[in-house]
Amino acid sequence: MTLTELRYIVAVARERHFGHAAEACFVSQPTLSVAVKKLEDELGITLFERNSGDITVTPIGQRIVEQAQRVLEETAVIKQIAAHGKDQLASPVRLGVIFTIGPYLLPDLIPALRNVAPQMPLLIEENYTSRLAELLKQGDIDLAILALPFDEPGIVVEPLYDEPFRVIMPLGHPWEKQQQIEPELLVDENVLLLCTGNCFRDQVLQVCPALNRSAFSSDGHHSTLEGSSLTTIRYMVASGSGVSVVPATSVEGKWADERLLVTRPFSEPSPTRQVVLAWRKSYPRPAVIEAVRDAFAQLDLPSITAI
Amino acid sequence: MTLTELRYIVAVARERHFGHAAEACFVSQPTLSVAVKKLEDELGITLFERNSGDITVTPIGQRIVEQAQRVLEETAVIKQIAAHGKDQLASPVRLGVIFTIGPYLLPDLIPALRNVAPQMPLLIEENYTSRLAELLKQGDIDLAILALPFDEPGIVVEPLYDEPFRVIMPLGHPWEKQQQIEPELLVDENVLLLCTGNCFRDQVLQVCPALNRSAFSSDGHHSTLEGSSLTTIRYMVASGSGVSVVPATSVEGKWADERLLVTRPFSEPSPTRQVVLAWRKSYPRPAVIEAVRDAFAQLDLPSITAI
DNA sequence: TCTTGTTGATAGGAATTGGCTATCGTCAAA
DNA sequence: TTTGACGATAGCCAATTCCTATCAACAAGA
């Protein structure tokens, strides 16, 4: 049984005439005759009564023709779904963002995306890099915004921007008078870090490996404390628990709060992390990637270096 | 788009593995790969994300696969209808019978048919021969039981039985003492006939053309009257309006009523009419014809000559 | 870093199918 | 008896479908 055969019998039932039905199907009459006979043989029943000069549909043929019509309608729905769904920006996109970027980037990124692709529903997942990598590979999210280093098989990354690190300290801290902070100074300070598992912690430690040692030192003087989120760190720093190193976007622009904190850049060359967009090599909707790129192009975030 | 392709994508979506899906479809993996790609190209969308080692269905692919499944289910219904409808004795048969046979034959024929083909719904149409011929040719009925002469293009007839004519007369009629009636005697009697249009009227006139003449004679003595049905004729005869010629089955067996009428056969060779089964040459259910034959073979009607 | 195994894609050729033209057979109407 | 209409059949060609063999990509393990 083929869809073509079904189309043929529907046409014959409608036209009650093999010749006209063939014409309606844009095939020759023998083609249609043979196809109908083939289907009749396959089903083992006679669909049409060929009277000289008059075709009638048998009762069982009538039911089968009606069912064939239903089949054809359902296949039309497939084409319809396909035609409508051809717009890659029409179906949902699941976007993962790491914790240390999401809260500061998304309020700007989401409107920009709505601007670029108004019809595209967005599902956001905030999580750690490692978890996002998992979700990405399993196909549970489609895109991820995260920071290097990131290297997973089957995943392609594309740089979005470079984000410098900033030092934050409580109001009245001795470094307040310096316009730039030397990284080495941190070793002698009480530096608050994010908990283990957060990529930003690793990035900071990579910039200043000495902090790792001091965290385990037991002299009680140069110890580091840990916070569970950047917001927590901010409040811990503001309350005088120490200083910290945070991504620039989390303490500048609309997130700056001079009444609580003092923010200073590192001396040049400032340590930075590179924020990238990641997706499965096999992700079949390049238009979505393009839309995200366009959305980023629209953004005008302070303190970041577009790439 | 072909049903095979739809089967393939459903299998791939189910197995999430081209190789396994191909196995499930009893084709080689390349065959399936090519077919899926062909469908994707035709629809213009990517149905599956081919990640090394893991196949995922795209959101739009998911919807299309579900729709494809619906299509396949509907085609399965076609096969189901066909398989169930293969039994030619399962779907309704429309049977036409002429007025002068129906009332006397059907009470016996229908149970016999139910015996031969218990599952076969019967739709009965009682009418004149000419109307039955129309219905038969138009396909509004499938079979007809009627009397010769009957010759219509595209219609095949098969003898069922010969039915002798009988003379009926009121109780106490002079002919009551005769065991057989000579046809010539009718000319001098008041003979009741069925109305014009009824085939039995023509059959009687064919046996005794003289009646036709006398019907239009104006001497008032040898006139014929007309009744609208055999039952009417019976009561008209019983009430003394005259004599009549009727089919044997309508006045013998369970239809005999010696308290009202006297029934006599004609002298040999008795005039008869041949009752036949008629159907379109193209009627595609020989088993139905066979069932009707079998049902007649079961009948044991008095006064008829099986053929 | 190199090999290896797995998996889907591709190439090329054989078999099948679907379509065409030409012609036939049937049948009813003239 | 002839004719015209219509569906069936025959024979051929092209397109499709399916196969085997092979390739390419890639992740995992040595």
PDB file of C-alpha atoms in Angstrom, chain B residues 73-295:
ATOM      1  CA  GLU B  73      -2.227   3.885  12.496  1.00  0.00           C
ATOM      2  CA  GLU B  74      -4.827   5.114  10.019  1.00  0.00           C
ATOM      3  CA  THR B  75      -3.332   2.984   7.266  1.00  0.00           C
ATOM      4  CA  ALA B  76      -3.464   0.021   9.615  1.00  0.00           C
ATOM      5  CA  VAL B  77      -7.179   0.697   9.896  1.00  0.00           C
ATOM      6  CA  ILE B  78      -7.457   0.336   6.115  1.00  0.00           C
ATOM      7  CA  LYS B  79      -5.893  -3.101   6.294  1.00  0.00           C
ATOM      8  CA  GLN B  80      -8.152  -3.933   9.184  1.00  0.00           C
ATOM      9  CA  ILE B  81     -11.281  -2.888   7.287  1.00  0.00           C
ATOM     10  CA  ALA B  82     -10.095  -4.880   4.296  1.00  0.00           C
ATOM     11  CA  ALA B  83      -9.306  -7.972   6.323  1.00  0.00           C
ATOM     12  CA  HIS B  84     -12.614  -7.850   8.110  1.00  0.00           C
ATOM     13  CA  GLY B  85     -14.510  -6.982   4.945  1.00  0.00           C
ATOM     14  CA  LYS B  86     -12.945  -9.801   2.976  1.00  0.00           C
ATOM     15  CA  ASP B  87     -15.891 -11.899   4.032  1.00  0.00           C
ATOM     16  CA  GLN B  88     -18.299 -11.143   1.228  1.00  0.00           C
ATOM     17  CA  LEU B  89     -21.144 -12.253   3.448  1.00  0.00           C
ATOM     18  CA  ALA B  90     -20.349  -9.698   6.132  1.00  0.00           C
ATOM     19  CA  SER B  91     -21.539  -6.471   4.566  1.00  0.00           C
ATOM     20  CA  PRO B  92     -25.131  -5.594   3.712  1.00  0.00           C
ATOM     21  CA  VAL B  93     -26.836  -6.966   0.629  1.00  0.00           C
ATOM     22  CA  ARG B  94     -29.701  -5.045  -0.914  1.00  0.00           C
ATOM     23  CA  LEU B  95     -32.266  -7.378  -2.403  1.00  0.00           C
ATOM     24  CA  GLY B  96     -35.131  -6.293  -4.609  1.00  0.00           C
ATOM     25  CA  VAL B  97     -38.222  -8.451  -5.038  1.00  0.00           C
ATOM     26  CA  ILE B  98     -41.276  -7.836  -7.180  1.00  0.00           C
ATOM     27  CA  PHE B  99     -44.583  -7.231  -5.408  1.00  0.00           C
ATOM     28  CA  THR B 100     -46.146 -10.515  -6.594  1.00  0.00           C
ATOM     29  CA  ILE B 101     -43.347 -12.622  -5.157  1.00  0.00           C
ATOM     30  CA  GLY B 102     -42.121 -10.771  -2.070  1.00  0.00           C
ATOM     31  CA  PRO B 103     -44.951 -11.358   0.375  1.00  0.00           C
ATOM     32  CA  TYR B 104     -45.131 -15.092  -0.365  1.00  0.00           C
ATOM     33  CA  LEU B 105     -41.466 -15.907  -0.769  1.00  0.00           C
ATOM     34  CA  LEU B 106     -39.634 -13.706   1.730  1.00  0.00           C
ATOM     35  CA  PRO B 107     -41.103 -15.208   4.919  1.00  0.00           C
ATOM     36  CA  ASP B 108     -39.402 -18.433   3.914  1.00  0.00           C
ATOM     37  CA  LEU B 109     -36.400 -17.031   2.053  1.00  0.00           C
ATOM     38  CA  ILE B 110     -35.154 -14.689   4.739  1.00  0.00           C
ATOM     39  CA  PRO B 111     -34.817 -17.359   7.434  1.00  0.00           C
ATOM     40  CA  ALA B 112     -33.120 -19.606   4.882  1.00  0.00           C
ATOM     41  CA  LEU B 113     -30.663 -16.822   4.071  1.00  0.00           C
ATOM     42  CA  ARG B 114     -30.048 -16.179   7.743  1.00  0.00           C
ATOM     43  CA  ASN B 115     -29.268 -19.843   7.983  1.00  0.00           C
ATOM     44  CA  VAL B 116     -26.799 -19.798   5.095  1.00  0.00           C
ATOM     45  CA  ALA B 117     -25.185 -16.428   5.915  1.00  0.00           C
ATOM     46  CA  PRO B 118     -25.973 -15.445   9.499  1.00  0.00           C
ATOM     47  CA  GLN B 119     -23.735 -12.351   9.453  1.00  0.00           C
ATOM     48  CA  MET B 120     -25.178 -10.864   6.284  1.00  0.00           C
ATOM     49  CA  PRO B 121     -27.522  -7.903   6.823  1.00  0.00           C
ATOM     50  CA  LEU B 122     -30.368  -7.891   4.297  1.00  0.00           C
ATOM     51  CA  LEU B 123     -32.096  -4.813   2.959  1.00  0.00           C
ATOM     52  CA  ILE B 124     -35.303  -5.609   1.092  1.00  0.00           C
ATOM     53  CA  GLU B 125     -36.893  -3.464  -1.573  1.00  0.00           C
ATOM     54  CA  GLU B 126     -40.283  -4.497  -2.932  1.00  0.00           C
ATOM     55  CA  ASN B 127     -41.220  -2.894  -6.210  1.00  0.00           C
ATOM     56  CA  TYR B 128     -42.225  -3.370  -9.817  1.00  0.00           C
ATOM     57  CA  THR B 129     -39.891  -5.059 -12.227  1.00  0.00           C
ATOM     58  CA  SER B 130     -39.163  -1.864 -14.123  1.00  0.00           C
ATOM     59  CA  ARG B 131     -38.233   0.001 -10.959  1.00  0.00           C
ATOM     60  CA  LEU B 132     -36.081  -2.878  -9.747  1.00  0.00           C
ATOM     61  CA  ALA B 133     -34.265  -2.883 -13.078  1.00  0.00           C
ATOM     62  CA  GLU B 134     -33.461   0.781 -12.579  1.00  0.00           C
ATOM     63  CA  LEU B 135     -32.293   0.312  -9.013  1.00  0.00           C
ATOM     64  CA  LEU B 136     -30.210  -2.674 -10.051  1.00  0.00           C
ATOM     65  CA  LYS B 137     -28.466  -0.822 -12.840  1.00  0.00           C
ATOM     66  CA  GLN B 138     -27.834   2.212 -10.680  1.00  0.00           C
ATOM     67  CA  GLY B 139     -26.304   0.027  -8.008  1.00  0.00           C
ATOM     68  CA  ASP B 140     -28.988   0.942  -5.478  1.00  0.00           C
ATOM     69  CA  ILE B 141     -29.790  -2.711  -5.041  1.00  0.00           C
ATOM     70  CA  ASP B 142     -27.441  -5.644  -5.543  1.00  0.00           C
ATOM     71  CA  LEU B 143     -29.784  -8.502  -6.374  1.00  0.00           C
ATOM     72  CA  ALA B 144     -33.325  -8.842  -7.591  1.00  0.00           C
ATOM     73  CA  ILE B 145     -35.821 -11.652  -7.605  1.00  0.00           C
ATOM     74  CA  LEU B 146     -38.253 -11.203 -10.453  1.00  0.00           C
ATOM     75  CA  ALA B 147     -40.016 -12.998 -13.270  1.00  0.00           C
ATOM     76  CA  LEU B 148     -39.133 -13.343 -16.924  1.00  0.00           C
ATOM     77  CA  PRO B 149     -39.280 -11.797 -19.405  1.00  0.00           C
ATOM     78  CA  PHE B 150     -36.433  -9.639 -18.239  1.00  0.00           C
ATOM     79  CA  ASP B 151     -33.558  -8.533 -20.376  1.00  0.00           C
ATOM     80  CA  GLU B 152     -31.425  -5.621 -19.375  1.00  0.00           C
ATOM     81  CA  PRO B 153     -27.929  -4.825 -20.591  1.00  0.00           C
ATOM     82  CA  GLY B 154     -25.308  -5.380 -17.956  1.00  0.00           C
ATOM     83  CA  ILE B 155     -27.626  -7.558 -15.928  1.00  0.00           C
ATOM     84  CA  VAL B 156     -27.259 -11.302 -15.711  1.00  0.00           C
ATOM     85  CA  VAL B 157     -30.185 -13.515 -14.722  1.00  0.00           C
ATOM     86  CA  GLU B 158     -30.270 -17.041 -13.401  1.00  0.00           C
ATOM     87  CA  PRO B 159     -33.431 -19.163 -13.190  1.00  0.00           C
ATOM     88  CA  LEU B 160     -34.620 -20.002  -9.711  1.00  0.00           C
ATOM     89  CA  TYR B 161     -37.875 -21.830 -10.239  1.00  0.00           C
ATOM     90  CA  ASP B 162     -40.925 -22.127 -12.463  1.00  0.00           C
ATOM     91  CA  GLU B 163     -44.119 -20.984 -10.895  1.00  0.00           C
ATOM     92  CA  PRO B 164     -47.446 -22.200 -12.330  1.00  0.00           C
ATOM     93  CA  PHE B 165     -50.460 -19.933 -12.531  1.00  0.00           C
ATOM     94  CA  ARG B 166     -53.661 -20.768 -10.713  1.00  0.00           C
ATOM     95  CA  VAL B 167     -57.238 -19.790 -11.253  1.00  0.00           C
ATOM     96  CA  ILE B 168     -59.044 -18.566  -8.165  1.00  0.00           C
ATOM     97  CA  MET B 169     -62.805 -18.247  -7.893  1.00  0.00           C
ATOM     98  CA  PRO B 170     -65.344 -17.594  -5.191  1.00  0.00           C
ATOM     99  CA  LEU B 171     -66.817 -20.498  -3.254  1.00  0.00           C
ATOM    100  CA  GLY B 172     -69.693 -22.034  -5.188  1.00  0.00           C
ATOM    101  CA  HIS B 173     -68.441 -20.947  -8.562  1.00  0.00           C
ATOM    102  CA  PRO B 174     -69.579 -23.275 -11.433  1.00  0.00           C
ATOM    103  CA  TRP B 175     -65.931 -24.210 -12.195  1.00  0.00           C
ATOM    104  CA  GLU B 176     -65.538 -25.521  -8.680  1.00  0.00           C
ATOM    105  CA  LYS B 177     -66.299 -29.034  -9.876  1.00  0.00           C
ATOM    106  CA  GLN B 178     -63.564 -28.993 -12.495  1.00  0.00           C
ATOM    107  CA  GLN B 179     -60.176 -30.186 -11.329  1.00  0.00           C
ATOM    108  CA  GLN B 180     -58.405 -28.252 -14.117  1.00  0.00           C
ATOM    109  CA  ILE B 181     -59.350 -25.133 -15.952  1.00  0.00           C
ATOM    110  CA  GLU B 182     -58.942 -24.641 -19.697  1.00  0.00           C
ATOM    111  CA  PRO B 183     -57.424 -21.172 -20.364  1.00  0.00           C
ATOM    112  CA  GLU B 184     -59.990 -20.525 -23.072  1.00  0.00           C
ATOM    113  CA  LEU B 185     -62.790 -20.530 -20.528  1.00  0.00           C
ATOM    114  CA  LEU B 186     -61.473 -17.283 -19.016  1.00  0.00           C
ATOM    115  CA  VAL B 187     -62.586 -15.252 -21.997  1.00  0.00           C
ATOM    116  CA  ASP B 188     -66.203 -15.698 -20.993  1.00  0.00           C
ATOM    117  CA  GLU B 189     -65.633 -14.785 -17.357  1.00  0.00           C
ATOM    118  CA  ASN B 190     -65.140 -11.609 -15.416  1.00  0.00           C
ATOM    119  CA  VAL B 191     -61.384 -11.788 -14.849  1.00  0.00           C
ATOM    120  CA  LEU B 192     -59.747  -9.521 -12.290  1.00  0.00           C
ATOM    121  CA  LEU B 193     -56.275  -8.321 -13.224  1.00  0.00           C
ATOM    122  CA  LEU B 194     -53.557  -6.372 -11.445  1.00  0.00           C
ATOM    123  CA  CYS B 195     -53.160  -2.735 -12.368  1.00  0.00           C
ATOM    124  CA  THR B 196     -51.035  -1.695 -15.298  1.00  0.00           C
ATOM    125  CA  GLY B 197     -47.349  -1.669 -14.499  1.00  0.00           C
ATOM    126  CA  ASN B 198     -47.351  -4.900 -12.612  1.00  0.00           C
ATOM    127  CA  CYS B 199     -45.457  -7.529 -14.507  1.00  0.00           C
ATOM    128  CA  PHE B 200     -47.797 -10.300 -13.493  1.00  0.00           C
ATOM    129  CA  ARG B 201     -50.599  -8.582 -15.349  1.00  0.00           C
ATOM    130  CA  ASP B 202     -48.542  -8.741 -18.524  1.00  0.00           C
ATOM    131  CA  GLN B 203     -47.696 -12.349 -17.912  1.00  0.00           C
ATOM    132  CA  VAL B 204     -51.334 -13.282 -17.555  1.00  0.00           C
ATOM    133  CA  LEU B 205     -52.246 -11.335 -20.675  1.00  0.00           C
ATOM    134  CA  GLN B 206     -49.527 -13.150 -22.537  1.00  0.00           C
ATOM    135  CA  VAL B 207     -51.132 -16.464 -21.570  1.00  0.00           C
ATOM    136  CA  CYS B 208     -54.585 -15.284 -22.479  1.00  0.00           C
ATOM    137  CA  PRO B 209     -54.437 -12.348 -24.880  1.00  0.00           C
ATOM    138  CA  ALA B 210     -58.187 -12.451 -25.305  1.00  0.00           C
ATOM    139  CA  LEU B 211     -58.577 -10.911 -21.818  1.00  0.00           C
ATOM    140  CA  ASN B 212     -56.953  -7.753 -23.074  1.00  0.00           C
ATOM    141  CA  ARG B 213     -59.583  -7.327 -25.730  1.00  0.00           C
ATOM    142  CA  SER B 214     -62.458  -8.002 -23.414  1.00  0.00           C
ATOM    143  CA  ALA B 215     -61.178  -5.425 -20.928  1.00  0.00           C
ATOM    144  CA  PHE B 216     -61.893  -2.764 -23.448  1.00  0.00           C
ATOM    145  CA  SER B 217     -65.174  -4.237 -24.724  1.00  0.00           C
ATOM    146  CA  SER B 218     -68.166  -2.176 -23.748  1.00  0.00           C
ATOM    147  CA  ASP B 219     -70.891  -4.828 -23.743  1.00  0.00           C
ATOM    148  CA  GLY B 220     -70.707  -4.909 -19.933  1.00  0.00           C
ATOM    149  CA  HIS B 221     -70.870  -8.635 -19.761  1.00  0.00           C
ATOM    150  CA  HIS B 222     -67.322  -9.952 -20.261  1.00  0.00           C
ATOM    151  CA  SER B 223     -65.450  -7.133 -18.599  1.00  0.00           C
ATOM    152  CA  THR B 224     -62.313  -7.396 -16.416  1.00  0.00           C
ATOM    153  CA  LEU B 225     -61.728  -5.493 -13.220  1.00  0.00           C
ATOM    154  CA  GLU B 226     -58.342  -4.449 -11.827  1.00  0.00           C
ATOM    155  CA  GLY B 227     -56.894  -4.786  -8.332  1.00  0.00           C
ATOM    156  CA  SER B 228     -53.855  -3.054  -6.910  1.00  0.00           C
ATOM    157  CA  SER B 229     -52.345  -6.104  -5.243  1.00  0.00           C
ATOM    158  CA  LEU B 230     -52.767  -9.838  -5.144  1.00  0.00           C
ATOM    159  CA  THR B 231     -54.299  -9.580  -1.692  1.00  0.00           C
ATOM    160  CA  THR B 232     -56.861  -7.125  -3.003  1.00  0.00           C
ATOM    161  CA  ILE B 233     -57.557  -9.460  -5.905  1.00  0.00           C
ATOM    162  CA  ARG B 234     -58.103 -12.353  -3.486  1.00  0.00           C
ATOM    163  CA  TYR B 235     -60.667 -10.449  -1.523  1.00  0.00           C
ATOM    164  CA  MET B 236     -62.351  -9.150  -4.661  1.00  0.00           C
ATOM    165  CA  VAL B 237     -62.610 -12.718  -5.958  1.00  0.00           C
ATOM    166  CA  ALA B 238     -63.833 -14.004  -2.601  1.00  0.00           C
ATOM    167  CA  SER B 239     -66.537 -11.341  -2.568  1.00  0.00           C
ATOM    168  CA  GLY B 240     -67.794 -12.557  -5.944  1.00  0.00           C
ATOM    169  CA  SER B 241     -66.425  -9.810  -8.170  1.00  0.00           C
ATOM    170  CA  GLY B 242     -65.126 -12.399 -10.594  1.00  0.00           C
ATOM    171  CA  VAL B 243     -62.328 -14.915 -11.031  1.00  0.00           C
ATOM    172  CA  SER B 244     -58.618 -14.299 -11.383  1.00  0.00           C
ATOM    173  CA  VAL B 245     -55.340 -15.785 -12.386  1.00  0.00           C
ATOM    174  CA  VAL B 246     -52.639 -15.592  -9.718  1.00  0.00           C
ATOM    175  CA  PRO B 247     -49.217 -17.100  -9.037  1.00  0.00           C
ATOM    176  CA  ALA B 248     -49.467 -20.463  -7.332  1.00  0.00           C
ATOM    177  CA  THR B 249     -47.338 -19.389  -4.377  1.00  0.00           C
ATOM    178  CA  SER B 250     -49.838 -16.710  -3.446  1.00  0.00           C
ATOM    179  CA  VAL B 251     -52.723 -19.134  -2.921  1.00  0.00           C
ATOM    180  CA  GLU B 252     -51.144 -22.405  -1.885  1.00  0.00           C
ATOM    181  CA  GLY B 253     -49.300 -23.702   1.089  1.00  0.00           C
ATOM    182  CA  LYS B 254     -49.629 -21.387   4.031  1.00  0.00           C
ATOM    183  CA  TRP B 255     -51.428 -18.853   1.872  1.00  0.00           C
ATOM    184  CA  ALA B 256     -54.294 -21.182   0.938  1.00  0.00           C
ATOM    185  CA  ASP B 257     -57.667 -20.307   2.421  1.00  0.00           C
ATOM    186  CA  GLU B 258     -60.348 -22.795   1.480  1.00  0.00           C
ATOM    187  CA  ARG B 259     -62.957 -20.905   3.501  1.00  0.00           C
ATOM    188  CA  LEU B 260     -62.720 -17.975   1.119  1.00  0.00           C
ATOM    189  CA  LEU B 261     -61.569 -19.189  -2.252  1.00  0.00           C
ATOM    190  CA  VAL B 262     -61.486 -22.105  -4.592  1.00  0.00           C
ATOM    191  CA  THR B 263     -58.159 -22.586  -6.309  1.00  0.00           C
ATOM    192  CA  ARG B 264     -57.734 -24.652  -9.428  1.00  0.00           C
ATOM    193  CA  PRO B 265     -54.758 -25.337 -11.678  1.00  0.00           C
ATOM    194  CA  PHE B 266     -54.850 -24.856 -15.384  1.00  0.00           C
ATOM    195  CA  SER B 267     -55.023 -27.887 -17.577  1.00  0.00           C
ATOM    196  CA  GLU B 268     -51.635 -29.150 -18.616  1.00  0.00           C
ATOM    197  CA  PRO B 269     -49.411 -27.679 -19.876  1.00  0.00           C
ATOM    198  CA  SER B 270     -50.096 -25.156 -17.169  1.00  0.00           C
ATOM    199  CA  PRO B 271     -49.047 -21.601 -17.915  1.00  0.00           C
ATOM    200  CA  THR B 272     -46.122 -20.653 -15.711  1.00  0.00           C
ATOM    201  CA  ARG B 273     -43.716 -17.856 -15.188  1.00  0.00           C
ATOM    202  CA  GLN B 274     -40.026 -18.309 -14.600  1.00  0.00           C
ATOM    203  CA  VAL B 275     -38.679 -16.631 -11.499  1.00  0.00           C
ATOM    204  CA  VAL B 276     -35.046 -15.602 -11.731  1.00  0.00           C
ATOM    205  CA  LEU B 277     -32.315 -14.052  -9.699  1.00  0.00           C
ATOM    206  CA  ALA B 278     -30.766 -11.001 -11.346  1.00  0.00           C
ATOM    207  CA  TRP B 279     -27.588  -9.076 -10.617  1.00  0.00           C
ATOM    208  CA  ARG B 280     -25.188  -6.756 -12.322  1.00  0.00           C
ATOM    209  CA  LYS B 281     -22.634  -8.555 -14.415  1.00  0.00           C
ATOM    210  CA  SER B 282     -20.036  -6.562 -12.477  1.00  0.00           C
ATOM    211  CA  TYR B 283     -21.326  -7.386  -9.018  1.00  0.00           C
ATOM    212  CA  PRO B 284     -18.169  -8.309  -7.154  1.00  0.00           C
ATOM    213  CA  ARG B 285     -19.533 -10.659  -4.507  1.00  0.00           C
ATOM    214  CA  PRO B 286     -20.106 -14.092  -6.038  1.00  0.00           C
ATOM    215  CA  ALA B 287     -20.353 -15.544  -2.559  1.00  0.00           C
ATOM    216  CA  VAL B 288     -23.560 -13.595  -2.063  1.00  0.00           C
ATOM    217  CA  ILE B 289     -25.078 -15.102  -5.221  1.00  0.00           C
ATOM    218  CA  GLU B 290     -23.992 -18.493  -4.018  1.00  0.00           C
ATOM    219  CA  ALA B 291     -25.590 -17.886  -0.639  1.00  0.00           C
ATOM    220  CA  VAL B 292     -28.898 -17.001  -2.268  1.00  0.00           C
ATOM    221  CA  ARG B 293     -28.710 -20.148  -4.405  1.00  0.00           C
ATOM    222  CA  ASP B 294     -28.041 -22.196  -1.319  1.00  0.00           C
ATOM    223  CA  ALA B 295     -30.935 -20.575   0.491  1.00  0.00           C
TER     224      ALA B 295
END
